[in-house]
Short mmCIF file of C-alpha atoms and ligand atoms in Angstrom, two decimals:
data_model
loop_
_atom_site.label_atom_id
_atom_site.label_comp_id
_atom_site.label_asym_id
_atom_site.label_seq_id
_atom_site.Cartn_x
_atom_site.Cartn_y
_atom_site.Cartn_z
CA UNK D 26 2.94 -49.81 22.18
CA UNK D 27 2.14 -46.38 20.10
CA UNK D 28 5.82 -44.47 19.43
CA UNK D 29 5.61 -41.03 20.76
CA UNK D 30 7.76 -39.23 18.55
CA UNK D 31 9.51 -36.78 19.92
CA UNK D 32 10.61 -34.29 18.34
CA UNK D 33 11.81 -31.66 21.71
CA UNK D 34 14.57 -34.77 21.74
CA UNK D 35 15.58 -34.92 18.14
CA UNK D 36 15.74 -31.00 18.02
CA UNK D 37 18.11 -31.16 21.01
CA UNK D 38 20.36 -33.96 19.23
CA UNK D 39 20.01 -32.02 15.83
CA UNK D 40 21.23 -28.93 17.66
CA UNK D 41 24.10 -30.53 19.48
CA UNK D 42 25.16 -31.62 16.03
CA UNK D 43 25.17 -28.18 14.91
CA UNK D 44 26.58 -26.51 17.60
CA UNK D 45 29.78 -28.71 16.87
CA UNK D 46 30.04 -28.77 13.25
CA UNK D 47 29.57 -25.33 14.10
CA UNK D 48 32.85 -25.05 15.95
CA UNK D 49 34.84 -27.54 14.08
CA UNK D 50 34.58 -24.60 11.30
CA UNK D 51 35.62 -22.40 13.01
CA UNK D 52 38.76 -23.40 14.96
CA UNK D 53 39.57 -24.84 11.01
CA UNK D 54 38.67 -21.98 8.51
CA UNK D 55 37.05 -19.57 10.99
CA UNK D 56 34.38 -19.15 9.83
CA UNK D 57 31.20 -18.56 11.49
CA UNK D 58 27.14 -19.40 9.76
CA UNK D 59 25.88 -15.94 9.59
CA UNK D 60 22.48 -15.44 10.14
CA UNK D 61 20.35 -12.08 9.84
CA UNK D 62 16.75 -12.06 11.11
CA UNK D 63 14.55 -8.82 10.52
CA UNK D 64 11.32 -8.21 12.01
CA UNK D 65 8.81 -5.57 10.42
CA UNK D 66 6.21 -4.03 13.77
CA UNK D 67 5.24 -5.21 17.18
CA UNK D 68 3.19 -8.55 16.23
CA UNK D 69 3.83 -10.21 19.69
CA UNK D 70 3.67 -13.76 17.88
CA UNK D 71 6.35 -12.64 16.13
CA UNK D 72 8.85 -11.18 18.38
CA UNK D 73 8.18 -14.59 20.12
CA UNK D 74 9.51 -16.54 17.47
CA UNK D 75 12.15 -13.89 16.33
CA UNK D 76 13.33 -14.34 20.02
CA UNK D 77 13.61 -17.92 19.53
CA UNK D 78 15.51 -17.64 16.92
CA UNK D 79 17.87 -15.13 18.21
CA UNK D 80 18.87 -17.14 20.96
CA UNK D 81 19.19 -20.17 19.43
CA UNK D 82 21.80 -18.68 17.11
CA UNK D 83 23.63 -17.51 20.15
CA UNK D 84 23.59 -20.80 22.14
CA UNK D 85 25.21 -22.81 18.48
CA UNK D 86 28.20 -19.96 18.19
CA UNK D 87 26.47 -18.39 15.00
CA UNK D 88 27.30 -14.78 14.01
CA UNK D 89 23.82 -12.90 14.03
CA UNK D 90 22.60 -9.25 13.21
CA UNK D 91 18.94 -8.54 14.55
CA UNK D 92 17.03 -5.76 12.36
CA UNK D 93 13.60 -4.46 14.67
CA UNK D 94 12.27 -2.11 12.42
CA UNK D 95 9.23 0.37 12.22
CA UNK D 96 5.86 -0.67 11.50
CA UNK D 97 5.72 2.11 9.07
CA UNK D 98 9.30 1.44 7.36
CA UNK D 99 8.96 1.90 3.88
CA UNK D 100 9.62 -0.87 1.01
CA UNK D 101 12.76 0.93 -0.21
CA UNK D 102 13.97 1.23 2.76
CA UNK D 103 13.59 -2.46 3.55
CA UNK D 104 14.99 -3.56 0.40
CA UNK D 105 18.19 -1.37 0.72
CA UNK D 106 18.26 -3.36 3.99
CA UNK D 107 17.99 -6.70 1.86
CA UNK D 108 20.34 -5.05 -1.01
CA UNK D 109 23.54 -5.06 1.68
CA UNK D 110 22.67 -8.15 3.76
CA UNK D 111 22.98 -9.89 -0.17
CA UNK D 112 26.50 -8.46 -0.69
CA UNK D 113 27.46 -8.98 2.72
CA UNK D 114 30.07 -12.11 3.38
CA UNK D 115 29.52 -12.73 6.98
CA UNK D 116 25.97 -13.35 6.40
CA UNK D 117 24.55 -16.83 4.86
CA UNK D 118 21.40 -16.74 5.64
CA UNK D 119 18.48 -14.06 5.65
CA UNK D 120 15.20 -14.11 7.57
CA UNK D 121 12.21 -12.13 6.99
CA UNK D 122 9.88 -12.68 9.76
CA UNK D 123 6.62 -12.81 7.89
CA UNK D 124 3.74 -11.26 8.27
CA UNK D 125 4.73 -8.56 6.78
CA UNK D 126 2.01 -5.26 7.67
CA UNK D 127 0.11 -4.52 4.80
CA UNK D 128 1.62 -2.06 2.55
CA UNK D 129 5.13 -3.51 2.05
CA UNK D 130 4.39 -6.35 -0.63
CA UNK D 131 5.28 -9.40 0.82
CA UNK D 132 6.02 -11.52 -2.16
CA UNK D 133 8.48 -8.71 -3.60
CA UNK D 134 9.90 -8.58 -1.12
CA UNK D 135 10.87 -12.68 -0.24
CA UNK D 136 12.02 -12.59 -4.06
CA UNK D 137 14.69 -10.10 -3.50
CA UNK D 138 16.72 -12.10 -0.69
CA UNK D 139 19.53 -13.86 -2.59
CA UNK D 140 18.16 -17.40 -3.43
CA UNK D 141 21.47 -19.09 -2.24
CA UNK D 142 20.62 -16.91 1.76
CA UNK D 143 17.08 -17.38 1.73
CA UNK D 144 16.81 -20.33 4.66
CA UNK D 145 12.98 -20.47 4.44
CA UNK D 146 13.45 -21.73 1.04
CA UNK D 147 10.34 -19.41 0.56
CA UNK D 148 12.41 -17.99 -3.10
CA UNK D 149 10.74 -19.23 -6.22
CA UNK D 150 14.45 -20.24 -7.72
CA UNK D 151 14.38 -22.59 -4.22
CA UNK D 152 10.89 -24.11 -4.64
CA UNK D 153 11.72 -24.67 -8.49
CA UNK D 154 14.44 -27.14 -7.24
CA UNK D 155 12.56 -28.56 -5.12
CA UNK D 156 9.72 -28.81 -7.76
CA UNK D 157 12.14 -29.92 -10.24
CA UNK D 158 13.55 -33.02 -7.70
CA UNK D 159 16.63 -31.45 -6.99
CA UNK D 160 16.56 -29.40 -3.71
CA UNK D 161 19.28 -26.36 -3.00
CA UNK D 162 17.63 -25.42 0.07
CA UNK D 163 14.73 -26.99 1.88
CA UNK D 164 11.79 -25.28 3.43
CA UNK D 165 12.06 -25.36 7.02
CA UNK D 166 8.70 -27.11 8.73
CA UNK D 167 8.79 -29.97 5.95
CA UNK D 168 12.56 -30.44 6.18
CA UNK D 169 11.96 -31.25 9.70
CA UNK D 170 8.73 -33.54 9.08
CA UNK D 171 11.17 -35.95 6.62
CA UNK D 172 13.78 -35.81 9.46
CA UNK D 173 11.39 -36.70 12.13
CA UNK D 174 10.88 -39.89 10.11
CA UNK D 175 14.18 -40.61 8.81
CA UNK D 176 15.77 -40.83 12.67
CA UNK D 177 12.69 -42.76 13.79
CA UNK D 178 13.34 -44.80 10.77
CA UNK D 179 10.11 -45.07 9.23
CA UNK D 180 9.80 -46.45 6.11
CA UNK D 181 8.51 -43.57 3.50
CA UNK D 182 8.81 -45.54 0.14
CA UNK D 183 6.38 -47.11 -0.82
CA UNK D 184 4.06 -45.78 1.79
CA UNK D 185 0.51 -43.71 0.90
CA UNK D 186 1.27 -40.70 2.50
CA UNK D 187 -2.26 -38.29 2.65
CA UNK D 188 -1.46 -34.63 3.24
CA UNK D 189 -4.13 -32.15 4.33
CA UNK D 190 -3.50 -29.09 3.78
CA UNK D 191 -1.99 -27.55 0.44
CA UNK D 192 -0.08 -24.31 1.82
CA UNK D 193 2.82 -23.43 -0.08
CA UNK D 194 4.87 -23.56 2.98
CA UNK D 195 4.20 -26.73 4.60
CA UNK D 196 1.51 -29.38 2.42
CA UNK D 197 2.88 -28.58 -1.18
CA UNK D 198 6.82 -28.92 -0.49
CA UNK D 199 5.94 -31.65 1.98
CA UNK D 200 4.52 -33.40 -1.11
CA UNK D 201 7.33 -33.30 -3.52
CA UNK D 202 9.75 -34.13 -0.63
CA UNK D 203 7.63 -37.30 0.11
CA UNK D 204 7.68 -38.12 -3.75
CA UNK D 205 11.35 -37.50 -3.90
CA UNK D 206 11.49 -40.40 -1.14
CA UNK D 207 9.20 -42.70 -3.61
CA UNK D 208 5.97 -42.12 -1.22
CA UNK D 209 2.98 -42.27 -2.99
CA UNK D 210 1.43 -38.65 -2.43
CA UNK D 211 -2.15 -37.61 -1.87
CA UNK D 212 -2.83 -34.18 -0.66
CA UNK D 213 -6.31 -32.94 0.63
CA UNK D 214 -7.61 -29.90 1.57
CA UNK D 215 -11.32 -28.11 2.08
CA UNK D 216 -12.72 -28.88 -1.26
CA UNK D 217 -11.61 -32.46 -0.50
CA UNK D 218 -15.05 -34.28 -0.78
CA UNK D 219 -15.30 -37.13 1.76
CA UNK D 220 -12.11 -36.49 3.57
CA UNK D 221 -12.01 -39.67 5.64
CA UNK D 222 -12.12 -41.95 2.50
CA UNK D 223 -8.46 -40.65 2.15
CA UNK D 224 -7.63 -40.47 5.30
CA UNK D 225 -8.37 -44.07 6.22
CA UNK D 226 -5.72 -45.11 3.68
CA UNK D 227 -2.94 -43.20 4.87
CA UNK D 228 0.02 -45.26 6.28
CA UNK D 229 1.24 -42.22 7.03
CA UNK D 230 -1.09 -39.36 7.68
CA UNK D 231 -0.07 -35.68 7.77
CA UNK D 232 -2.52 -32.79 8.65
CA UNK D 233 -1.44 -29.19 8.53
CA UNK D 234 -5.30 -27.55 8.59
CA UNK D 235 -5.15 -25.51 11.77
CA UNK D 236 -8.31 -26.69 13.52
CA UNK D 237 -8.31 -28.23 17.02
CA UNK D 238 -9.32 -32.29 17.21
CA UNK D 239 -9.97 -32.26 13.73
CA UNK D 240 -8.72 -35.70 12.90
CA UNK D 241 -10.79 -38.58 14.78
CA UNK D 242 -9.86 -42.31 15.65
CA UNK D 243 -12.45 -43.25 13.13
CA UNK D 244 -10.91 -41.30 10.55
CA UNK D 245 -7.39 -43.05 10.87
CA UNK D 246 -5.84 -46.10 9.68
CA UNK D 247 -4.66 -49.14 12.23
CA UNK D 248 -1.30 -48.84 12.83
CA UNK D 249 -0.19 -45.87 10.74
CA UNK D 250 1.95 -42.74 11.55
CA UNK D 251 0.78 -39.52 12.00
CA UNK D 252 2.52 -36.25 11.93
CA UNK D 253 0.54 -33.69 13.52
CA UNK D 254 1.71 -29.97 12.06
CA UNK D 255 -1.33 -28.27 13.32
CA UNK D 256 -0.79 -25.52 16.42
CA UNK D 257 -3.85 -24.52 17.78
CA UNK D 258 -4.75 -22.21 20.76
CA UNK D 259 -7.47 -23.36 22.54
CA UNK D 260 -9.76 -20.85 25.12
CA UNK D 261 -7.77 -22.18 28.02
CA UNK D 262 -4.65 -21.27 26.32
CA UNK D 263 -3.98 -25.10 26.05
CA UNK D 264 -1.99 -25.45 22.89
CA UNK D 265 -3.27 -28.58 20.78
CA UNK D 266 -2.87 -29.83 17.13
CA UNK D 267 -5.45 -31.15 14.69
CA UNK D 268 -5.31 -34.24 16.00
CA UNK D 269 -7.80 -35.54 18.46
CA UNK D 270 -4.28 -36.73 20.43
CA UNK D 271 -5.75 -39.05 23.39
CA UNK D 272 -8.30 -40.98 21.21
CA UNK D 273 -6.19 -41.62 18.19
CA UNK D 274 -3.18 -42.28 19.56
CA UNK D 275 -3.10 -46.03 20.85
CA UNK D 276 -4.65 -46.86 17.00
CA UNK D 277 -1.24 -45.77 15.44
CA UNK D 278 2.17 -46.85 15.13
CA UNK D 279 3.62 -43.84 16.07
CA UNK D 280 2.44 -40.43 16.35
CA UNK D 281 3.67 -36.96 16.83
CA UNK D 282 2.50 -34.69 20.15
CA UNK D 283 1.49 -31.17 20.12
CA UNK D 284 3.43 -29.28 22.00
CA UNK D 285 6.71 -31.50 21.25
CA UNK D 286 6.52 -33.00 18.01
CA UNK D 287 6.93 -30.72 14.72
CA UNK D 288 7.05 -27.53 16.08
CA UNK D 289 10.76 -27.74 18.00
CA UNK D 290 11.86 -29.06 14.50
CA UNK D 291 11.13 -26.23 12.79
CA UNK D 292 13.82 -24.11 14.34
CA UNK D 293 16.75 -27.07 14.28
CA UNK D 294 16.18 -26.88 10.86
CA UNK D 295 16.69 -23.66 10.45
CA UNK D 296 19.76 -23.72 11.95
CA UNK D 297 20.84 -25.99 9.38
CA UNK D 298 20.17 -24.48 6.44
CA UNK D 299 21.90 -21.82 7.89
CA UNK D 300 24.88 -24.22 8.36
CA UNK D 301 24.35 -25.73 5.00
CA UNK D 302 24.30 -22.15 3.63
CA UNK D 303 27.26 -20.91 5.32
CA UNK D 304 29.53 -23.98 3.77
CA UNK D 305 27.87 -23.60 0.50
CA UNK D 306 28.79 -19.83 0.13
CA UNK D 307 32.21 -19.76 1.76
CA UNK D 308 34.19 -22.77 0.01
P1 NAP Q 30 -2.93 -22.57 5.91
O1 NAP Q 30 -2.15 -21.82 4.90
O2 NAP Q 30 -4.05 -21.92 6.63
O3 NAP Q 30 -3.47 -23.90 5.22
C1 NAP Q 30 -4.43 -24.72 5.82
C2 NAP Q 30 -4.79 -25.80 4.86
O4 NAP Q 30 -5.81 -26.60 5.47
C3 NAP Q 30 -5.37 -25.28 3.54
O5 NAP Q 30 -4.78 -25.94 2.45
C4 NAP Q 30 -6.85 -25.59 3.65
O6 NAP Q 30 -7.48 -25.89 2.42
C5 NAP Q 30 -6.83 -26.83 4.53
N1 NAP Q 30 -8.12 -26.99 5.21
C6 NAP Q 30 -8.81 -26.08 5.90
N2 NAP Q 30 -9.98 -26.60 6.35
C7 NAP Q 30 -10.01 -27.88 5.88
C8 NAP Q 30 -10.95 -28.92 5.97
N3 NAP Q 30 -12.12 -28.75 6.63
N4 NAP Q 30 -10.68 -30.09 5.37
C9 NAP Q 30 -9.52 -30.27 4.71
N5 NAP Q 30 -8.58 -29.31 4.59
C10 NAP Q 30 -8.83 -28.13 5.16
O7 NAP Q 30 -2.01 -23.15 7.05
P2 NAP Q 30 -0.45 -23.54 7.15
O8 NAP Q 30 0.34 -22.30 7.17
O9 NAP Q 30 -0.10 -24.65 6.23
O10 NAP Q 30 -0.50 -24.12 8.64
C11 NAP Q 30 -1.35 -25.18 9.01
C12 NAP Q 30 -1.24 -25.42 10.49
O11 NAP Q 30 0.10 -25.78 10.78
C13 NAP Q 30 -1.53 -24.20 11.37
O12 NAP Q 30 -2.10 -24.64 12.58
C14 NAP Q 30 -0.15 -23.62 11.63
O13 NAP Q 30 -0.10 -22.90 12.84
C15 NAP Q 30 0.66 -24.89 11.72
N6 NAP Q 30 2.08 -24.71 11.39
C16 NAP Q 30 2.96 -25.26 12.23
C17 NAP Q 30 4.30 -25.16 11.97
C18 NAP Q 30 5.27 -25.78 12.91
O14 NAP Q 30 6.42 -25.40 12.94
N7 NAP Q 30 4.86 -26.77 13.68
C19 NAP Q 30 4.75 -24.49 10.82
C20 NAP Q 30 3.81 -23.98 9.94
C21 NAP Q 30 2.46 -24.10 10.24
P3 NAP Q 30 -7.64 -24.79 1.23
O15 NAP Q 30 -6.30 -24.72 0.57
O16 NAP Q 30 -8.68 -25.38 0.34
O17 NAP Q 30 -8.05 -23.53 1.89
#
């Protein structure tokens, strides 16, 4: 029987976990993980997600501040805005809902946050830990990936792990976090000649590409894992990952949905390092 991992369940538990560690500081030291979430315009994927965020904060008795601010804000202005959420104490963690609109330079912007706030671990001083094997803060979407297989308890050392996809916010980090649990690492991507050669090796097989069914039962190794990042909109509005789901599923050991698997995980762990954060920066 093929595990359905899923990850709606863990991202409750994760939460609940939270949510009390949560209060325990606070009826201790009170003190509260402060988290401050800015959104740039009107993208309505965005103010989805911002939402999201907002209200999870609220439901796990975090201190929040909410910045909506004008498509047409200039950088300055934004980086004052960045300037006193650094040098303020309540707050341990600072979000910059990204995309950014064009002429406020993104990068420049993510490199101002205080390193030791900056929860998407998107800072270069974060991914140099991470590059250099010793993690201060860990980026979100793969964060959640190794914890989806750590409370499954699937075995990552020793295993080939094949990545597709090579974006600096989920395939590259993913890879040094799988290497930091002794997986051997592959990572693919579109030059990648003869994709299925490395994907039939995979014990466990990761695809962050973006493309709907992309990954076929033939493709796949007997019995492996696979962690579907993918989030695709099909024309029905049916929301699918890269993984052709209902054929390759009942070839693998266990296997992550779409909706259900990665994507709640994102957000739990966001939470955390806002949590992790908070105790880092106030004892
Ligand atoms: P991205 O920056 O667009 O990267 C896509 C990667 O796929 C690139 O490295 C690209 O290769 C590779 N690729 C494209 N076509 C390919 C092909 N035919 N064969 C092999 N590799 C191919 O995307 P991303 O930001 O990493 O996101 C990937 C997917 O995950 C998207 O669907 C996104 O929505 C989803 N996502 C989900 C979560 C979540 O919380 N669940 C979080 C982040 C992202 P090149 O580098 O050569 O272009």
């Amino acid at each position: 029987m093929t595990i359905i991992i899923d990850g709606k369940e863990i991202s409750k538990k994760i939460l609940a976990e939270i949510k009390a560690e949560t209060k325990l500081l606070y009826d201790k030291y009170e003190v509260k993980p402060g988290l401050a979430v800015i959104i740039v315009g009107e993208d309505p994927a965005s103010k989805i997600y911002v939402k999201k965020k907002r209200q999870t904060c609220e439901s796990l008795g975090f201190y929040s501040e909410s910045y909506d601010l004008d498509e047409n804000i200039s950088e300055k202005e934004l980086l004052n805005l960045i300037s006193d959420l650094n040098n303020e104490p309540s707050i341990h963690g600072i979000l910059v809902q990204l995309p950014l609109p064009k002429h406020l330079n993104e990068k420049k912007i993510l490199e101002f946050i205080d390193y030791e706030k900056d929860v998407d671990a998107f800072h270069p001083i974060n991914q140099a830990n991470l590059f250099s094997g010793e993690p201060s803060i860990l980026p979100c979407t793969p964060f959640g990936i190794i914890e989806l297989l750590k409370r499954y308890e699937i075995k990552i050392e020793g295993k080939h792990a094949v990545i597709i996809g090579r974006s600096n916010i989920v395939g590259k980090p993913l890879s040094l976090m799988l290497l930091k649990e002794n997986a051997t690492v592959t990572i693919c991507h579109s030059k990648t000649n003869n994709l299925s050669y490395f994907t039939k090796q995979a014990d466990i097989l990761i695809s962050a590409v973006g493309k709907p069914e992309f990954i076929k039962a033939d493709m796949v190794k007997e019995n492996s894992v696979i962690i579907d990042v993918g989030i695709n909109r099909l024309d029905t509005g049916k929301l699918v990952g890269d993984i052709d789901f209902e054929n390759v599923k009942d070839k693998t050991y266990a296997i992550t949905p779409v909706p259900g698997g990665v994507g709640p995980m994102t957000i739990s762990m966001l939470m955390k390092n806002t949590l992790i954060t908070c105790k880092k920066l106030s004892f």
